[in-house]
Amino acid sequence: LTLGAELKCANELAYELADWAVTNSGDIATGVCVSGYYGSPKRTCELSGSWSTTVHPSCTRMQLLIL
């Protein structure tokens, strides 16, 4: 019995204001917010090797502080 290669979600740029690295199926990834946004967005790589469409929490826009 030979098992196939583990499924992975491909990297994806700028989905819901974050960039996502290649992630093993079944894992939860932490994205990197795009420029001008901050946070620790999380997204599931489904067992099928497809990304979940839900990102929570999402990235938040940075506010400029004017003194």
mmCIF file with all atom_site columns, N, CA, C and O in Angstrom, residues 6-15 18-32 43-53 55:
data_model
loop_
_atom_site.group_PDB
_atom_site.id
_atom_site.type_symbol
_atom_site.label_atom_id
_atom_site.label_alt_id
_atom_site.label_comp_id
_atom_site.label_asym_id
_atom_site.label_entity_id
_atom_site.label_seq_id
_atom_site.pdbx_PDB_ins_code
_atom_site.Cartn_x
_atom_site.Cartn_y
_atom_site.Cartn_z
_atom_site.occupancy
_atom_site.B_iso_or_equiv
_atom_site.pdbx_formal_charge
_atom_site.auth_seq_id
_atom_site.auth_comp_id
_atom_site.auth_asym_id
_atom_site.auth_atom_id
_atom_site.pdbx_PDB_model_num
ATOM 1   N N  . GLU A 1 6  ? 0.979   14.093 0.682  1.00 0.00 ? 6  GLU A N  1
ATOM 2   C CA . GLU A 1 6  ? 0.023   14.830 1.503  1.00 0.00 ? 6  GLU A CA 1
ATOM 3   C C  . GLU A 1 6  ? -0.477  16.045 0.731  1.00 0.00 ? 6  GLU A C  1
ATOM 4   O O  . GLU A 1 6  ? 0.298   16.725 0.064  1.00 0.00 ? 6  GLU A O  1
ATOM 5   N N  . LEU A 1 7  ? -1.774  16.289 0.833  1.00 0.00 ? 7  LEU A N  1
ATOM 6   C CA . LEU A 1 7  ? -2.352  17.446 0.159  1.00 0.00 ? 7  LEU A CA 1
ATOM 7   C C  . LEU A 1 7  ? -1.930  18.728 0.860  1.00 0.00 ? 7  LEU A C  1
ATOM 8   O O  . LEU A 1 7  ? -1.770  18.755 2.075  1.00 0.00 ? 7  LEU A O  1
ATOM 9   N N  . LYS A 1 8  ? -1.776  19.763 0.079  1.00 0.00 ? 8  LYS A N  1
ATOM 10  C CA . LYS A 1 8  ? -1.393  21.070 0.610  1.00 0.00 ? 8  LYS A CA 1
ATOM 11  C C  . LYS A 1 8  ? -2.226  22.151 -0.066 1.00 0.00 ? 8  LYS A C  1
ATOM 12  O O  . LYS A 1 8  ? -2.663  21.984 -1.194 1.00 0.00 ? 8  LYS A O  1
ATOM 13  N N  . CYS A 1 9  ? -2.415  23.249 0.647  1.00 0.00 ? 9  CYS A N  1
ATOM 14  C CA . CYS A 1 9  ? -3.012  24.437 0.045  1.00 0.00 ? 9  CYS A CA 1
ATOM 15  C C  . CYS A 1 9  ? -1.872  25.272 -0.535 1.00 0.00 ? 9  CYS A C  1
ATOM 16  O O  . CYS A 1 9  ? -0.846  25.457 0.120  1.00 0.00 ? 9  CYS A O  1
ATOM 17  N N  . ALA A 1 10 ? -2.042  25.746 -1.735 1.00 0.00 ? 10 ALA A N  1
ATOM 18  C CA . ALA A 1 10 ? -1.015  26.556 -2.403 1.00 0.00 ? 10 ALA A CA 1
ATOM 19  C C  . ALA A 1 10 ? -0.922  27.934 -1.758 1.00 0.00 ? 10 ALA A C  1
ATOM 20  O O  . ALA A 1 10 ? -1.878  28.405 -1.144 1.00 0.00 ? 10 ALA A O  1
ATOM 21  N N  . ASN A 1 11 ? 0.255   28.578 -1.924 1.00 0.00 ? 11 ASN A N  1
ATOM 22  C CA . ASN A 1 11 ? 0.363   29.945 -1.414 1.00 0.00 ? 11 ASN A CA 1
ATOM 23  C C  . ASN A 1 11 ? -0.623  30.827 -2.175 1.00 0.00 ? 11 ASN A C  1
ATOM 24  O O  . ASN A 1 11 ? -0.965  30.562 -3.325 1.00 0.00 ? 11 ASN A O  1
ATOM 25  N N  . GLU A 1 12 ? -1.098  31.851 -1.507 1.00 0.00 ? 12 GLU A N  1
ATOM 26  C CA . GLU A 1 12 ? -2.077  32.757 -2.108 1.00 0.00 ? 12 GLU A CA 1
ATOM 27  C C  . GLU A 1 12 ? -1.779  34.165 -1.613 1.00 0.00 ? 12 GLU A C  1
ATOM 28  O O  . GLU A 1 12 ? -1.569  34.377 -0.416 1.00 0.00 ? 12 GLU A O  1
ATOM 29  N N  . LEU A 1 13 ? -1.737  35.106 -2.532 1.00 0.00 ? 13 LEU A N  1
ATOM 30  C CA . LEU A 1 13 ? -1.406  36.480 -2.186 1.00 0.00 ? 13 LEU A CA 1
ATOM 31  C C  . LEU A 1 13 ? -2.644  37.361 -2.105 1.00 0.00 ? 13 LEU A C  1
ATOM 32  O O  . LEU A 1 13 ? -3.559  37.232 -2.916 1.00 0.00 ? 13 LEU A O  1
ATOM 33  N N  . ALA A 1 14 ? -2.659  38.221 -1.097 1.00 0.00 ? 14 ALA A N  1
ATOM 34  C CA . ALA A 1 14 ? -3.667  39.274 -0.937 1.00 0.00 ? 14 ALA A CA 1
ATOM 35  C C  . ALA A 1 14 ? -5.104  38.754 -0.864 1.00 0.00 ? 14 ALA A C  1
ATOM 36  O O  . ALA A 1 14 ? -6.023  39.414 -1.328 1.00 0.00 ? 14 ALA A O  1
ATOM 37  N N  . TYR A 1 15 ? -5.320  37.577 -0.263 1.00 0.00 ? 15 TYR A N  1
ATOM 38  C CA . TYR A 1 15 ? -6.694  37.108 -0.024 1.00 0.00 ? 15 TYR A CA 1
ATOM 39  C C  . TYR A 1 15 ? -7.135  37.655 1.323  1.00 0.00 ? 15 TYR A C  1
ATOM 40  O O  . TYR A 1 15 ? -6.487  37.422 2.340  1.00 0.00 ? 15 TYR A O  1
ATOM 41  N N  . ALA A 1 18 ? -4.448  39.556 3.241  1.00 0.00 ? 18 ALA A N  1
ATOM 42  C CA . ALA A 1 18 ? -3.295  38.845 3.794  1.00 0.00 ? 18 ALA A CA 1
ATOM 43  C C  . ALA A 1 18 ? -2.693  37.912 2.751  1.00 0.00 ? 18 ALA A C  1
ATOM 44  O O  . ALA A 1 18 ? -3.370  37.465 1.826  1.00 0.00 ? 18 ALA A O  1
ATOM 45  N N  . ASP A 1 19 ? -1.390  37.629 2.934  1.00 0.00 ? 19 ASP A N  1
ATOM 46  C CA . ASP A 1 19 ? -0.688  36.660 2.101  1.00 0.00 ? 19 ASP A CA 1
ATOM 47  C C  . ASP A 1 19 ? -0.598  35.355 2.889  1.00 0.00 ? 19 ASP A C  1
ATOM 48  O O  . ASP A 1 19 ? -0.372  35.363 4.107  1.00 0.00 ? 19 ASP A O  1
ATOM 49  N N  . TRP A 1 20 ? -0.773  34.227 2.177  1.00 0.00 ? 20 TRP A N  1
ATOM 50  C CA . TRP A 1 20 ? -0.835  32.909 2.807  1.00 0.00 ? 20 TRP A CA 1
ATOM 51  C C  . TRP A 1 20 ? 0.237   32.002 2.219  1.00 0.00 ? 20 TRP A C  1
ATOM 52  O O  . TRP A 1 20 ? 0.358   31.892 1.008  1.00 0.00 ? 20 TRP A O  1
ATOM 53  N N  . ALA A 1 21 ? 1.008   31.344 3.084  1.00 0.00 ? 21 ALA A N  1
ATOM 54  C CA . ALA A 1 21 ? 2.064   30.432 2.652  1.00 0.00 ? 21 ALA A CA 1
ATOM 55  C C  . ALA A 1 21 ? 1.483   29.044 2.388  1.00 0.00 ? 21 ALA A C  1
ATOM 56  O O  . ALA A 1 21 ? 0.372   28.723 2.830  1.00 0.00 ? 21 ALA A O  1
ATOM 57  N N  . VAL A 1 22 ? 2.238   28.211 1.677  1.00 0.00 ? 22 VAL A N  1
ATOM 58  C CA . VAL A 1 22 ? 1.847   26.815 1.460  1.00 0.00 ? 22 VAL A CA 1
ATOM 59  C C  . VAL A 1 22 ? 1.610   26.175 2.831  1.00 0.00 ? 22 VAL A C  1
ATOM 60  O O  . VAL A 1 22 ? 2.413   26.364 3.757  1.00 0.00 ? 22 VAL A O  1
ATOM 61  N N  . THR A 1 23 ? 0.490   25.467 2.969  1.00 0.00 ? 23 THR A N  1
ATOM 62  C CA . THR A 1 23 ? 0.099   24.901 4.265  1.00 0.00 ? 23 THR A CA 1
ATOM 63  C C  . THR A 1 23 ? -0.409  23.476 4.069  1.00 0.00 ? 23 THR A C  1
ATOM 64  O O  . THR A 1 23 ? -1.105  23.187 3.094  1.00 0.00 ? 23 THR A O  1
ATOM 65  N N  . ASN A 1 24 ? -0.051  22.580 4.986  1.00 0.00 ? 24 ASN A N  1
ATOM 66  C CA . ASN A 1 24 ? -0.520  21.191 4.930  1.00 0.00 ? 24 ASN A CA 1
ATOM 67  C C  . ASN A 1 24 ? -2.020  21.120 5.180  1.00 0.00 ? 24 ASN A C  1
ATOM 68  O O  . ASN A 1 24 ? -2.562  21.887 5.992  1.00 0.00 ? 24 ASN A O  1
ATOM 69  N N  . SER A 1 25 ? -2.698  20.199 4.502  1.00 0.00 ? 25 SER A N  1
ATOM 70  C CA . SER A 1 25 ? -4.137  20.031 4.680  1.00 0.00 ? 25 SER A CA 1
ATOM 71  C C  . SER A 1 25 ? -4.419  19.695 6.144  1.00 0.00 ? 25 SER A C  1
ATOM 72  O O  . SER A 1 25 ? -3.662  18.982 6.796  1.00 0.00 ? 25 SER A O  1
ATOM 73  N N  . GLY A 1 26 ? -5.492  20.258 6.659  1.00 0.00 ? 26 GLY A N  1
ATOM 74  C CA . GLY A 1 26 ? -5.893  20.037 8.040  1.00 0.00 ? 26 GLY A CA 1
ATOM 75  C C  . GLY A 1 26 ? -5.269  21.011 9.029  1.00 0.00 ? 26 GLY A C  1
ATOM 76  O O  . GLY A 1 26 ? -5.638  21.022 10.197 1.00 0.00 ? 26 GLY A O  1
ATOM 77  N N  . ASP A 1 27 ? -4.330  21.834 8.564  1.00 0.00 ? 27 ASP A N  1
ATOM 78  C CA . ASP A 1 27 ? -3.671  22.796 9.456  1.00 0.00 ? 27 ASP A CA 1
ATOM 79  C C  . ASP A 1 27 ? -4.325  24.171 9.359  1.00 0.00 ? 27 ASP A C  1
ATOM 80  O O  . ASP A 1 27 ? -4.972  24.504 8.366  1.00 0.00 ? 27 ASP A O  1
ATOM 81  N N  . ILE A 1 28 ? -4.109  24.957 10.407 1.00 0.00 ? 28 ILE A N  1
ATOM 82  C CA . ILE A 1 28 ? -4.572  26.348 10.416 1.00 0.00 ? 28 ILE A CA 1
ATOM 83  C C  . ILE A 1 28 ? -3.361  27.229 10.167 1.00 0.00 ? 28 ILE A C  1
ATOM 84  O O  . ILE A 1 28 ? -2.349  27.126 10.870 1.00 0.00 ? 28 ILE A O  1
ATOM 85  N N  . ALA A 1 29 ? -3.461  28.079 9.159  1.00 0.00 ? 29 ALA A N  1
ATOM 86  C CA . ALA A 1 29 ? -2.356  28.970 8.794  1.00 0.00 ? 29 ALA A CA 1
ATOM 87  C C  . ALA A 1 29 ? -2.578  30.342 9.395  1.00 0.00 ? 29 ALA A C  1
ATOM 88  O O  . ALA A 1 29 ? -3.717  30.784 9.577  1.00 0.00 ? 29 ALA A O  1
ATOM 89  N N  . THR A 1 30 ? -1.472  31.025 9.694  1.00 0.00 ? 30 THR A N  1
ATOM 90  C CA . THR A 1 30 ? -1.520  32.430 10.094 1.00 0.00 ? 30 THR A CA 1
ATOM 91  C C  . THR A 1 30 ? -0.955  33.237 8.941  1.00 0.00 ? 30 THR A C  1
ATOM 92  O O  . THR A 1 30 ? 0.190   33.025 8.538  1.00 0.00 ? 30 THR A O  1
ATOM 93  N N  . GLY A 1 31 ? -1.772  34.117 8.391  1.00 0.00 ? 31 GLY A N  1
ATOM 94  C CA . GLY A 1 31 ? -1.357  34.918 7.251  1.00 0.00 ? 31 GLY A CA 1
ATOM 95  C C  . GLY A 1 31 ? -0.541  36.125 7.674  1.00 0.00 ? 31 GLY A C  1
ATOM 96  O O  . GLY A 1 31 ? -0.441  36.453 8.858  1.00 0.00 ? 31 GLY A O  1
ATOM 97  N N  . VAL A 1 32 ? 0.036   36.805 6.692  1.00 0.00 ? 32 VAL A N  1
ATOM 98  C CA . VAL A 1 32 ? 0.788   38.042 6.902  1.00 0.00 ? 32 VAL A CA 1
ATOM 99  C C  . VAL A 1 32 ? -0.015  39.158 6.245  1.00 0.00 ? 32 VAL A C  1
ATOM 100 O O  . VAL A 1 32 ? -0.244  39.128 5.025  1.00 0.00 ? 32 VAL A O  1
ATOM 101 N N  . ARG A 1 43 ? -6.634  31.034 8.929  1.00 0.00 ? 43 ARG A N  1
ATOM 102 C CA . ARG A 1 43 ? -7.439  30.410 7.873  1.00 0.00 ? 43 ARG A CA 1
ATOM 103 C C  . ARG A 1 43 ? -7.099  28.925 7.833  1.00 0.00 ? 43 ARG A C  1
ATOM 104 O O  . ARG A 1 43 ? -5.950  28.543 7.991  1.00 0.00 ? 43 ARG A O  1
ATOM 105 N N  . THR A 1 44 ? -8.091  28.088 7.604  1.00 0.00 ? 44 THR A N  1
ATOM 106 C CA . THR A 1 44 ? -7.894  26.637 7.587  1.00 0.00 ? 44 THR A CA 1
ATOM 107 C C  . THR A 1 44 ? -7.606  26.130 6.186  1.00 0.00 ? 44 THR A C  1
ATOM 108 O O  . THR A 1 44 ? -8.264  26.526 5.223  1.00 0.00 ? 44 THR A O  1
ATOM 109 N N  . CYS A 1 45 ? -6.609  25.242 6.095  1.00 0.00 ? 45 CYS A N  1
ATOM 110 C CA . CYS A 1 45 ? -6.380  24.483 4.865  1.00 0.00 ? 45 CYS A CA 1
ATOM 111 C C  . CYS A 1 45 ? -7.189  23.205 5.021  1.00 0.00 ? 45 CYS A C  1
ATOM 112 O O  . CYS A 1 45 ? -6.896  22.370 5.881  1.00 0.00 ? 45 CYS A O  1
ATOM 113 N N  . GLU A 1 46 ? -8.241  23.076 4.239  1.00 0.00 ? 46 GLU A N  1
ATOM 114 C CA . GLU A 1 46 ? -9.158  21.936 4.357  1.00 0.00 ? 46 GLU A CA 1
ATOM 115 C C  . GLU A 1 46 ? -8.454  20.626 3.998  1.00 0.00 ? 46 GLU A C  1
ATOM 116 O O  . GLU A 1 46 ? -7.422  20.618 3.318  1.00 0.00 ? 46 GLU A O  1
ATOM 117 N N  . LEU A 1 47 ? -9.017  19.505 4.445  1.00 0.00 ? 47 LEU A N  1
ATOM 118 C CA . LEU A 1 47 ? -8.443  18.181 4.165  1.00 0.00 ? 47 LEU A CA 1
ATOM 119 C C  . LEU A 1 47 ? -8.339  17.902 2.672  1.00 0.00 ? 47 LEU A C  1
ATOM 120 O O  . LEU A 1 47 ? -7.518  17.107 2.236  1.00 0.00 ? 47 LEU A O  1
ATOM 121 N N  . SER A 1 48 ? -9.160  18.596 1.884  1.00 0.00 ? 48 SER A N  1
ATOM 122 C CA . SER A 1 48 ? -9.155  18.424 0.428  1.00 0.00 ? 48 SER A CA 1
ATOM 123 C C  . SER A 1 48 ? -7.983  19.141 -0.241 1.00 0.00 ? 48 SER A C  1
ATOM 124 O O  . SER A 1 48 ? -7.757  18.985 -1.438 1.00 0.00 ? 48 SER A O  1
ATOM 125 N N  . GLY A 1 49 ? -7.250  19.966 0.538  1.00 0.00 ? 49 GLY A N  1
ATOM 126 C CA . GLY A 1 49 ? -6.157  20.749 -0.039 1.00 0.00 ? 49 GLY A CA 1
ATOM 127 C C  . GLY A 1 49 ? -6.621  22.081 -0.589 1.00 0.00 ? 49 GLY A C  1
ATOM 128 O O  . GLY A 1 49 ? -5.888  22.742 -1.318 1.00 0.00 ? 49 GLY A O  1
ATOM 129 N N  . SER A 1 50 ? -7.832  22.490 -0.224 1.00 0.00 ? 50 SER A N  1
ATOM 130 C CA . SER A 1 50 ? -8.370  23.788 -0.645 1.00 0.00 ? 50 SER A CA 1
ATOM 131 C C  . SER A 1 50 ? -8.463  24.708 0.566  1.00 0.00 ? 50 SER A C  1
ATOM 132 O O  . SER A 1 50 ? -8.752  24.258 1.674  1.00 0.00 ? 50 SER A O  1
ATOM 133 N N  . TRP A 1 51 ? -8.243  25.994 0.338  1.00 0.00 ? 51 TRP A N  1
ATOM 134 C CA . TRP A 1 51 ? -8.358  26.959 1.416  1.00 0.00 ? 51 TRP A CA 1
ATOM 135 C C  . TRP A 1 51 ? -9.808  27.182 1.822  1.00 0.00 ? 51 TRP A C  1
ATOM 136 O O  . TRP A 1 51 ? -10.687 27.242 0.978  1.00 0.00 ? 51 TRP A O  1
ATOM 137 N N  . SER A 1 52 ? -10.043 27.352 3.107  1.00 0.00 ? 52 SER A N  1
ATOM 138 C CA . SER A 1 52 ? -11.341 27.796 3.598  1.00 0.00 ? 52 SER A CA 1
ATOM 139 C C  . SER A 1 52 ? -11.536 29.232 3.124  1.00 0.00 ? 52 SER A C  1
ATOM 140 O O  . SER A 1 52 ? -10.569 29.982 2.965  1.00 0.00 ? 52 SER A O  1
ATOM 141 N N  . THR A 1 53 ? -12.766 29.642 2.915  1.00 0.00 ? 53 THR A N  1
ATOM 142 C CA . THR A 1 53 ? -13.031 31.027 2.502  1.00 0.00 ? 53 THR A CA 1
ATOM 143 C C  . THR A 1 53 ? -13.130 31.946 3.716  1.00 0.00 ? 53 THR A C  1
ATOM 144 O O  . THR A 1 53 ? -13.190 33.161 3.568  1.00 0.00 ? 53 THR A O  1
ATOM 145 N N  . VAL A 1 55 ? -11.746 33.813 6.999  1.00 0.00 ? 55 VAL A N  1
ATOM 146 C CA . VAL A 1 55 ? -10.538 34.308 7.657  1.00 0.00 ? 55 VAL A CA 1
ATOM 147 C C  . VAL A 1 55 ? -10.985 34.971 8.958  1.00 0.00 ? 55 VAL A C  1
ATOM 148 O O  . VAL A 1 55 ? -11.827 35.870 8.957  1.00 0.00 ? 55 VAL A O  1
#
